[in-house]
Structures are given as structure tokens and as C-alpha cells.
Coordinates of C-alpha atoms and ligand atoms in Angstrom, one line a residue:
M9 CA -216.2 53.9 221.2
K10 CA -215.6 56.9 218.9
R11 CA -213.9 55.9 215.6
E12 CA -212.0 59.0 214.8
N13 CA -209.5 57.6 212.3
W14 CA -207.7 61.0 211.9
Q15 CA -205.3 61.1 209.0
S16 CA -203.4 63.8 207.1
R17 CA -201.9 64.3 203.6
Q18 CA -200.0 67.1 202.0
V19 CA -201.7 68.5 198.9
A20 CA -199.1 69.7 196.3
I21 CA -200.4 71.8 193.4
G22 CA -197.5 73.3 191.5
D23 CA -195.5 75.3 194.2
A24 CA -198.5 75.5 196.5
R25 CA -198.6 73.1 199.5
Y26 CA -201.3 72.7 202.2
P27 CA -202.3 70.0 204.6
Y28 CA -205.5 68.0 204.1
Y29 CA -206.8 66.4 207.3
F30 CA -209.6 63.8 207.3
G31 CA -211.4 61.4 209.5
H32 CA -214.8 60.2 210.8
D33 CA -216.7 61.8 213.6
C34 CA -214.0 64.3 214.2
A35 CA -215.7 67.8 214.3
D36 CA -214.3 68.5 217.8
R37 CA -210.8 67.7 216.5
I38 CA -211.4 70.0 213.5
A39 CA -212.4 72.8 215.9
S40 CA -209.4 72.3 218.1
E41 CA -207.1 72.4 215.1
L42 CA -208.7 75.6 214.0
G43 CA -208.2 76.9 217.5
R44 CA -204.4 76.8 216.9
Y45 CA -204.7 79.4 214.1
D46 CA -204.9 82.1 216.8
A47 CA -207.7 83.9 214.8
D48 CA -209.4 87.0 216.2
R49 CA -212.6 85.9 214.5
F50 CA -213.8 83.0 212.3
L51 CA -215.8 84.1 209.3
V52 CA -217.9 81.0 208.4
V53 CA -219.2 81.1 204.9
T54 CA -222.0 78.4 204.5
D55 CA -225.5 77.8 203.2
D56 CA -228.7 77.5 205.2
T57 CA -229.0 73.7 204.6
V58 CA -225.5 72.9 205.9
L59 CA -226.0 75.3 208.8
G60 CA -229.2 73.6 209.8
L61 CA -227.8 70.1 209.5
H62 CA -224.3 70.5 210.9
G63 CA -223.8 74.1 212.1
Q64 CA -224.4 73.1 215.7
T65 CA -221.8 70.4 215.6
L66 CA -218.9 72.5 214.4
L67 CA -219.8 76.1 215.3
T68 CA -220.4 75.5 219.0
E69 CA -217.0 73.9 219.3
L70 CA -215.4 76.7 217.2
A71 CA -216.9 79.5 219.4
A72 CA -214.7 78.2 222.3
Y73 CA -211.6 79.6 220.4
A74 CA -212.8 82.9 218.9
P75 CA -216.0 84.8 218.0
V76 CA -217.8 83.2 215.0
E77 CA -219.5 85.3 212.3
V78 CA -221.8 83.2 210.3
L79 CA -222.2 84.4 206.6
T80 CA -225.0 82.2 205.2
R81 CA -227.4 82.3 202.3
P82 CA -230.1 79.9 200.8
P83 CA -228.3 77.1 199.1
G84 CA -227.6 76.8 195.3
E85 CA -225.5 78.1 192.5
S86 CA -227.2 81.5 192.7
M87 CA -225.1 82.1 195.8
K88 CA -222.0 82.3 193.6
S89 CA -222.6 85.9 192.5
L90 CA -220.7 89.2 192.8
S91 CA -223.7 90.7 194.7
T92 CA -223.6 88.0 197.4
L93 CA -219.8 88.3 197.6
S94 CA -220.0 92.0 198.0
S95 CA -222.7 91.9 200.7
L96 CA -220.8 89.1 202.6
L97 CA -217.6 91.2 202.4
D98 CA -219.4 94.2 203.9
R99 CA -220.9 92.0 206.6
A100 CA -217.5 90.6 207.5
I101 CA -215.8 94.0 207.7
G102 CA -218.8 95.4 209.6
A103 CA -218.5 92.6 212.1
G104 CA -214.9 93.5 212.8
A105 CA -212.9 91.2 210.5
S106 CA -209.2 91.9 210.4
R107 CA -206.1 90.4 208.8
R108 CA -206.0 87.9 211.7
S109 CA -209.4 86.6 210.9
V110 CA -209.8 83.2 209.3
V111 CA -212.4 82.4 206.6
V112 CA -213.9 79.0 207.1
A113 CA -215.7 77.6 204.0
F114 CA -218.2 75.2 205.5
G115 CA -220.3 73.4 202.9
G116 CA -220.2 72.2 199.3
G117 CA -218.4 73.7 196.3
V118 CA -220.7 76.7 196.2
P119 CA -219.9 78.2 199.6
G120 CA -216.4 76.9 199.1
N121 CA -215.8 78.9 195.9
L122 CA -217.5 82.0 197.4
A123 CA -215.4 81.8 200.6
G124 CA -212.2 81.3 198.6
L125 CA -212.8 84.5 196.7
L126 CA -213.9 86.3 199.8
A127 CA -210.7 85.3 201.6
G128 CA -208.6 86.3 198.6
L129 CA -210.1 89.7 198.4
L130 CA -210.5 90.6 202.1
F131 CA -207.6 92.9 203.0
R132 CA -205.8 91.6 199.9
G133 CA -205.9 88.1 201.3
V134 CA -206.6 86.4 204.6
R135 CA -206.3 82.8 205.7
L136 CA -208.7 80.3 204.2
V137 CA -209.7 76.9 205.6
H138 CA -212.1 74.5 204.0
V139 CA -214.5 72.2 205.9
P140 CA -216.2 70.5 202.9
T141 CA -219.6 68.8 203.4
T142 CA -220.2 67.4 199.9
T143 CA -218.3 64.8 197.9
V144 CA -217.8 67.3 195.1
A145 CA -216.1 69.7 197.6
A146 CA -214.2 67.1 199.6
M147 CA -212.9 65.2 196.6
D148 CA -212.6 67.9 193.9
S149 CA -213.0 71.6 194.5
T150 CA -210.9 71.8 197.7
L151 CA -208.1 70.1 195.8
S152 CA -207.8 73.1 193.6
L153 CA -206.7 76.7 194.1
K154 CA -209.4 78.0 191.8
Q155 CA -211.9 80.3 193.5
A156 CA -214.7 82.0 191.5
V157 CA -218.3 83.3 191.3
N158 CA -220.5 83.4 188.2
S159 CA -221.1 86.4 185.9
A160 CA -224.4 87.1 184.2
H161 CA -222.9 85.3 181.1
G162 CA -221.7 82.1 182.6
K163 CA -220.1 80.0 185.3
N164 CA -216.8 80.9 187.1
H165 CA -216.1 83.9 185.0
I166 CA -214.9 86.1 188.0
G167 CA -212.2 84.6 190.1
M168 CA -208.6 84.1 191.2
Y169 CA -206.2 81.5 192.6
H170 CA -206.0 81.6 196.4
T171 CA -204.3 78.8 198.3
P172 CA -206.1 77.5 201.4
D173 CA -204.2 77.1 204.6
A174 CA -205.8 73.7 205.2
V175 CA -208.7 71.4 204.4
F176 CA -210.5 69.5 207.2
T177 CA -213.0 66.8 206.2
D178 CA -215.2 64.8 208.6
V179 CA -216.8 62.2 206.4
R180 CA -219.7 62.1 208.9
F181 CA -220.8 65.4 207.3
L182 CA -221.1 63.6 203.9
Q183 CA -223.4 61.0 205.3
T184 CA -226.4 63.3 205.3
L185 CA -226.1 64.0 201.5
P186 CA -229.0 62.8 199.4
D187 CA -227.9 59.8 197.3
R188 CA -227.8 61.7 194.0
E189 CA -225.6 64.4 195.5
L190 CA -223.3 61.8 197.1
R191 CA -222.9 60.1 193.7
S192 CA -222.4 63.3 191.8
G193 CA -219.1 63.9 193.5
L194 CA -218.1 60.3 192.8
C195 CA -218.3 60.9 189.1
E196 CA -215.1 62.9 189.3
A197 CA -213.5 60.2 191.4
T198 CA -214.5 57.7 188.7
K199 CA -212.9 60.0 186.1
N200 CA -209.7 60.0 188.2
C201 CA -209.7 56.2 188.3
L202 CA -210.2 55.9 184.5
A203 CA -207.9 58.7 183.4
I204 CA -205.2 58.6 186.1
R205 CA -205.3 55.6 188.4
P206 CA -206.8 52.6 186.6
G207 CA -205.3 50.2 189.2
S208 CA -208.1 51.3 191.6
A209 CA -210.9 50.2 189.2
P210 CA -211.7 46.8 191.0
E211 CA -212.0 48.5 194.4
L212 CA -214.0 51.4 192.9
R213 CA -216.4 48.9 191.2
R214 CA -216.8 47.1 194.6
V215 CA -217.5 50.4 196.4
L216 CA -220.1 51.6 193.8
T217 CA -222.0 48.3 193.6
E218 CA -221.9 46.9 197.1
G219 CA -224.6 49.3 198.5
R220 CA -222.4 50.8 201.3
L221 CA -221.4 53.9 199.5
A222 CA -222.0 56.2 202.4
S223 CA -220.1 54.1 204.9
P224 CA -217.1 55.8 206.6
E225 CA -214.8 53.1 205.1
S226 CA -215.9 53.7 201.5
L227 CA -215.9 57.5 201.9
L228 CA -212.4 57.5 203.5
W229 CA -211.1 55.3 200.7
L230 CA -212.6 57.5 198.0
L231 CA -211.1 60.5 199.6
E232 CA -207.6 59.0 199.7
E233 CA -207.9 58.0 196.1
S234 CA -209.0 61.5 195.1
L235 CA -206.0 63.0 196.9
T236 CA -203.6 60.7 195.3
A237 CA -205.0 61.1 191.8
K238 CA -205.1 64.9 192.0
E239 CA -201.6 65.0 193.3
Q240 CA -200.4 62.8 190.4
A241 CA -202.1 65.1 187.9
T242 CA -201.2 68.6 189.3
V243 CA -197.7 68.2 190.5
G244 CA -195.8 71.1 188.9
D245 CA -199.0 72.6 187.5
T246 CA -200.5 75.2 189.8
K247 CA -203.0 76.5 187.3
E248 CA -204.2 73.1 185.9
Q249 CA -203.3 74.3 182.4
A250 CA -200.7 71.7 181.6
S251 CA -200.5 68.1 183.0
G252 CA -203.6 69.0 185.1
L253 CA -205.6 69.2 181.9
V254 CA -206.0 65.4 182.2
L255 CA -208.6 66.2 184.9
E256 CA -210.7 67.5 182.0
Y257 CA -211.3 63.9 180.8
G258 CA -215.0 63.7 179.9
H259 CA -215.4 67.5 180.2
T260 CA -215.7 68.6 176.6
V261 CA -218.9 66.7 175.9
G262 CA -219.8 66.8 179.6
H263 CA -219.8 70.6 179.9
A264 CA -221.7 70.9 176.6
V265 CA -224.4 68.5 177.9
E266 CA -224.6 70.3 181.2
L267 CA -225.0 73.6 179.6
C268 CA -227.6 72.4 177.0
D269 CA -229.6 70.7 179.8
Q270 CA -229.6 73.9 181.9
R271 CA -230.9 75.8 178.9
L272 CA -233.8 73.4 178.7
G273 CA -234.6 74.3 182.3
G274 CA -236.1 71.0 183.2
A275 CA -237.3 70.1 186.8
A276 CA -234.5 67.6 187.5
P277 CA -231.4 68.9 185.7
V278 CA -228.5 66.7 185.0
S279 CA -225.8 67.4 187.7
H280 CA -222.3 68.5 186.8
G281 CA -220.9 65.1 187.9
E282 CA -223.6 63.2 185.9
A283 CA -222.8 65.2 182.8
I284 CA -219.1 64.5 183.1
A285 CA -219.8 60.8 183.6
F286 CA -221.8 60.8 180.3
G287 CA -218.9 62.8 178.7
M288 CA -216.5 60.0 179.6
L289 CA -218.6 57.5 177.7
A290 CA -218.2 59.8 174.7
A291 CA -214.5 60.2 175.3
A292 CA -214.0 56.5 175.6
R293 CA -215.7 55.8 172.3
M294 CA -213.6 58.6 170.6
S295 CA -210.5 57.1 172.2
A296 CA -211.4 53.7 170.7
A297 CA -212.1 55.2 167.3
I298 CA -208.6 56.7 167.0
G299 CA -206.9 53.5 168.1
G300 CA -206.6 54.0 171.8
L301 CA -208.9 52.2 174.2
G302 CA -210.1 48.6 173.4
A303 CA -213.6 47.2 173.7
E304 CA -213.0 45.9 177.3
E305 CA -211.9 49.3 178.5
V306 CA -214.9 51.1 176.9
A307 CA -217.1 48.4 178.6
L308 CA -215.5 49.3 182.0
H309 CA -216.5 53.0 181.4
D310 CA -220.1 51.8 180.7
E311 CA -220.1 49.6 183.8
L312 CA -218.8 52.3 186.2
V313 CA -221.0 55.1 184.8
H314 CA -224.1 52.8 185.1
A315 CA -223.1 51.9 188.7
L316 CA -222.9 55.7 189.5
G317 CA -226.5 56.0 188.4
A318 CA -225.5 58.6 185.8
P319 CA -227.1 58.7 182.3
T320 CA -225.7 56.3 179.8
R321 CA -227.6 57.8 176.9
L322 CA -227.9 61.5 175.9
P323 CA -230.4 62.9 178.4
P324 CA -234.0 63.2 177.0
G325 CA -234.8 66.5 175.2
L326 CA -231.1 67.2 174.3
R327 CA -230.3 67.4 170.6
V328 CA -227.0 66.3 169.2
E329 CA -226.7 69.5 167.1
D330 CA -227.2 71.7 170.2
V331 CA -224.5 69.8 172.1
M332 CA -222.2 70.1 169.1
S333 CA -222.7 73.8 168.9
V334 CA -221.2 74.1 172.5
V335 CA -218.4 71.5 171.7
R336 CA -217.4 73.7 168.8
V337 CA -216.5 76.6 171.1
D338 CA -215.0 74.6 174.0
N339 CA -212.5 76.6 176.0
K340 CA -209.7 74.0 175.6
R341 CA -209.2 75.2 172.0
G342 CA -206.6 77.7 173.2
Y343 CA -204.3 75.0 174.5
L344 CA -203.7 73.3 171.2
R345 CA -203.4 74.5 167.6
I346 CA -206.4 72.9 165.9
A347 CA -208.3 73.4 162.7
E348 CA -211.8 74.9 162.4
H349 CA -213.4 71.4 162.1
E350 CA -211.6 70.0 165.2
A351 CA -212.0 70.1 169.0
A352 CA -209.3 69.7 171.6
V353 CA -210.2 66.8 173.8
V354 CA -208.6 64.6 176.5
L355 CA -208.6 61.1 175.1
L356 CA -207.0 57.9 176.3
E357 CA -204.4 55.8 174.6
E358 CA -205.0 53.3 177.3
L359 CA -206.6 53.6 180.8
G360 CA -204.6 56.1 182.8
V361 CA -202.5 57.2 179.8
P362 CA -203.8 60.2 177.8
F363 CA -202.8 60.8 174.2
G364 CA -200.6 63.9 173.7
S365 CA -197.7 64.9 176.0
R366 CA -197.6 65.2 179.8
D367 CA -197.7 69.0 179.4
C368 CA -200.5 69.0 176.9
P369 CA -202.6 65.8 177.2
L370 CA -205.0 66.9 174.5
T371 CA -205.9 65.5 171.1
A372 CA -207.3 67.3 168.0
V373 CA -210.5 65.4 167.2
D374 CA -212.5 65.9 164.0
L375 CA -215.9 67.3 165.0
D376 CA -217.6 64.7 162.7
L377 CA -216.3 62.0 165.0
V378 CA -217.7 63.7 168.1
E379 CA -221.0 64.0 166.4
E380 CA -221.0 60.4 165.3
V381 CA -220.2 59.2 168.8
L382 CA -223.0 61.4 170.2
N383 CA -225.5 60.0 167.7
G384 CA -224.4 56.5 168.8
L385 CA -225.1 57.5 172.5
S386 CA -228.5 59.0 171.7
D387 CA -231.7 57.2 172.5
P388 CA -232.5 55.3 169.2
D389 CA -236.1 56.7 169.0
Q390 CA -235.0 60.2 169.7
H391 CA -232.1 59.9 167.2
R392 CA -234.5 58.6 164.6
Q393 CA -236.9 61.5 165.3
H394 CA -234.1 64.1 165.1
T395 CA -232.8 62.6 161.9
A396 CA -236.3 62.6 160.4
L397 CA -236.7 66.2 161.5
S398 CA -233.4 67.3 160.0
G399 CA -234.4 65.5 156.8
E400 CA -237.7 67.4 156.7
A401 CA -235.9 70.7 157.4
L402 CA -233.5 69.8 154.6
D403 CA -236.5 69.1 152.3
V404 CA -238.0 72.5 153.0
M405 CA -234.7 74.2 152.3
V406 CA -234.2 72.3 149.1
Ligands
NAD91 N1 -211.9 73.7 191.0 C1 -213.0 74.2 191.6 O1 -212.9 75.2 192.3 C2 -214.3 73.4 191.5 C3 -214.3 72.0 191.2 C4 -215.5 71.4 191.2 C5 -216.7 72.1 191.4 N2 -216.6 73.4 191.7 C6 -217.9 74.2 192.0 O2 -218.6 73.5 193.0 C7 -220.0 73.8 192.8 C8 -220.7 72.5 193.0 O3 -220.4 72.0 194.3 P1 -221.5 71.1 195.1 O4 -222.1 70.1 194.3 O5 -220.9 70.8 196.4 O6 -222.7 72.2 195.3 P2 -223.3 72.9 196.6 O7 -222.3 73.5 197.4 O8 -224.4 73.7 196.0 O9 -224.0 71.7 197.4 C9 -225.0 70.9 196.8 C10 -226.3 70.8 197.7 O10 -226.0 70.0 198.8 C11 -226.4 70.6 200.0 N3 -225.5 70.0 201.0 C12 -224.2 70.4 201.3 N4 -223.7 69.6 202.2 C13 -224.7 68.8 202.6 C14 -224.7 67.7 203.5 N5 -223.6 67.3 204.2 N6 -225.9 67.0 203.7 C15 -227.0 67.4 202.9 N7 -227.0 68.4 202.0 C16 -225.8 69.0 201.9 C17 -226.2 72.1 199.7 O11 -227.0 72.8 200.6 C18 -226.7 72.2 198.3 O12 -228.1 72.2 198.2 C19 -220.1 74.4 191.5 O13 -220.4 75.8 191.6 C20 -218.8 74.2 190.8 O14 -218.5 75.2 189.9 C21 -215.5 74.1 191.8

């Protein structure tokens, strides 16, 4: 018998509200719900991988309700560009898109962000529906109003806030994700647990370690947890620039590690989720150093990050000084008045309780502490080598 398990929740981000429907093996239900939108056309933004794996399942059903225009590109971050956006907008308009059309973001965070911006711009805003197929998209990016593409200078530089009309997740789509991709999205779920909902830690530990991560039950539980945590964090904060900043836990060091690793251009780059997971290890140690978390709570971070399969040491090839140069210009500086030698970081007084105020859960941390923590999280050999090298460089300078 088909186990549909259809559920719905209301997402509330500041003043914005939209329904989030989810279940297992429910693509036909998703299509019939979309049929109620009375669209003259569905503009489906996706990538070639998702289209190949799941296109048939959803799009055939959808075509029963309105013509479907598929706007697809090869997968990957390179899709999030102004040139792709511009050519997809032209394709959509050329295909007869109107104000009654509905943009369907079908895929991970990349097609999701691109579709969000496309929907926001087309005729100054048309309806947007997300059908996420990655854990990152289902549990993170669709629980946000932020839509963006990348500029030549960096990630998410060109964007806007555009509220989706609804999100529809069939966790069966998530079951074809490669294991690493699946876990990458769960790094943010783990962040939510540690920084917002620590009561869910025992269940999260069980889900991560029992080897049934891709089961419908585990995925549905993780989805519900993500919805609850996000709601707790963003209620009254549409732009995620006040209480929602708690969602940046692990991101100061995490973003810096992600960027430095990308600059190295290795064959198997650290994913966004993995970088954030490592960033949480650093944040936990800083929290402990300023009198917040205790040893047991730091150990819980280590245990969960290890269970995620994310790096627990600074990834090979990365130098503390390079990571520090990015930490120094972190974009959270603007939210808190800090000195030159400090960084604004989300740190925890205890699990689920950030230092600072609800409207500004940030702490000014001395950069020396960040560096000390990073050195402690470096591979000992690598650290020794770097120290020796800096010593040599110093000798030369002297
Ligand atoms: N607030 C926000 O808007 C927000 C939050 C988090 C992440 N993001 C953005 O999301 C992007 C990352 O999202 P992502 O990790 O989903 O990337 P993605 O969309 O590139 O998907 C990752 C890979 O998984 C493949 N894939 C997708 N669904 C699949 C499935 N069901 N089975 C097998 N393979 C599948 C894709 O083809 C791609 O190769 C980044 O650009 C990031 O900036 C935005």
C-alpha cells in the first residue's frame, strides 16, 4: 500500500506566511495541489540531473493541468549566474509566460535560488512554488525568502526577497541523493539542534548513527525538526538580520573555510554543509573559552559532526592564516560595533542559548582566540609545519 503520509505546516518568517506540505511518495498529490493554482503555464526551473532522475514522475502529472515549460541547465553552482537568469527569462517570455504563470523550482538550492529570482523579476513578480529535491533545499533554502545568483566577485551578490506561495516536498526525491549530498544538508539540521533545539539531540544522534538516514521516517523527522527550528529563529525577522542571525552559528569560520578551500581548487571540495559543521566545532570551543559551553557540550558537537562525516580537523592544505584573513572581513561585522582586532560571531552560552540579545545574538570575539582555536583544530603535523614555516619566514625578515 502507498505510504503517503501527507502533512502540512505553516512557515512564518517575519510577516511572510506560506504553507509547507510534505510526505513520502506523493508526487501525484503535489501535481494535483499545483493544479489548483489555475496557472496558464508552469515554468519549471530545474537541472539536467534532477530532470533525468525525477522529471518524468512530476512533470507528466503536472502537464495534465497546464502546459509545462522546462527551463533546465547542467547542474552546479555555475547555474546561479545573471547570464543564465537572463536567458531563462527570455525563454519563459518567448514561450508565452504571463502573470498567471507559476514558476516551479524543482531541484536543489541552486535551481531554487535561480527560480526564486526569476519569479521575483518576471512581470515584477509571479507566483513561486518550490519542489525541493536536496536536503539543503528541503530543510534550509526553501525556509528562507532570500533569492540570489552569484556575481563575478562572489556568492549571492545579486538578489532579492521573494516569498514563495508554497513548498511541496516528497522525501522520496531525496532518496536518490548521493550519501555525501544527503549529509551536507543535515549539517544545517545539526546546527539547528545545537543552537536552537538541543532537546532533539538524542533523536538526532540516533538518526545519524543508526544507518537509516535515507529512510522516509528519518527524513520526515528531520524535515519537521528543521521547520520548527527555523520558525523559532525567524519569527518576527523576515530578513534574518536580527533573531534569525542565530542561524549563522558555525558560519563565521565555516564560510571562511569554504572560501579558502574553493580557492585551493581541489578535486573534492569541502561542501557548504561540511564547512559549517567544522565551523561549529570552532564556535563551540570559542564558546567554552569565554565561559559558555562546558566540556560535555563541546564533546556533543564533536560527536555529531563526526557522525555527519564532516571534517573534524582543518581540511588538508588550508592554512590558519588564510582562514583568518577571511574571518577578519566577515560580513556580520556590520551588525555589532566591534574593534579592529575582533570578529562578530554567534557563540553559545549554553546549548540552544546564544550569547547576546534575542535581536542581536552576536558576540565580539578577539581574533587571537579565533586563531588559537583554529590552531587547535589543525592537523598537528600540518600545524607544526606551518609554525616552522612562519618561523623561517620570520627569520628571513629579521
Ligand atoms: N537562504 C537561501 O536561500 C539558501 C540557504 C542554503 C543554501 N542556499 C544555496 O543553495 C545552493 C546549494 O544547494 P544544494 O546543495 O541543494 O545544491 P544543488 O542544487 O547544486 O544540488 C546539489 C547536487 O545534487 C544534485 N541533485 C539534486 N537533487 C537530487 C536528487 N534528488 N538525487 C540526486 N541528485 C540530486 C544536483 O543536480 C546537484 O548536482 C547554494 O547555491 C547556496 O547558496 C541558499
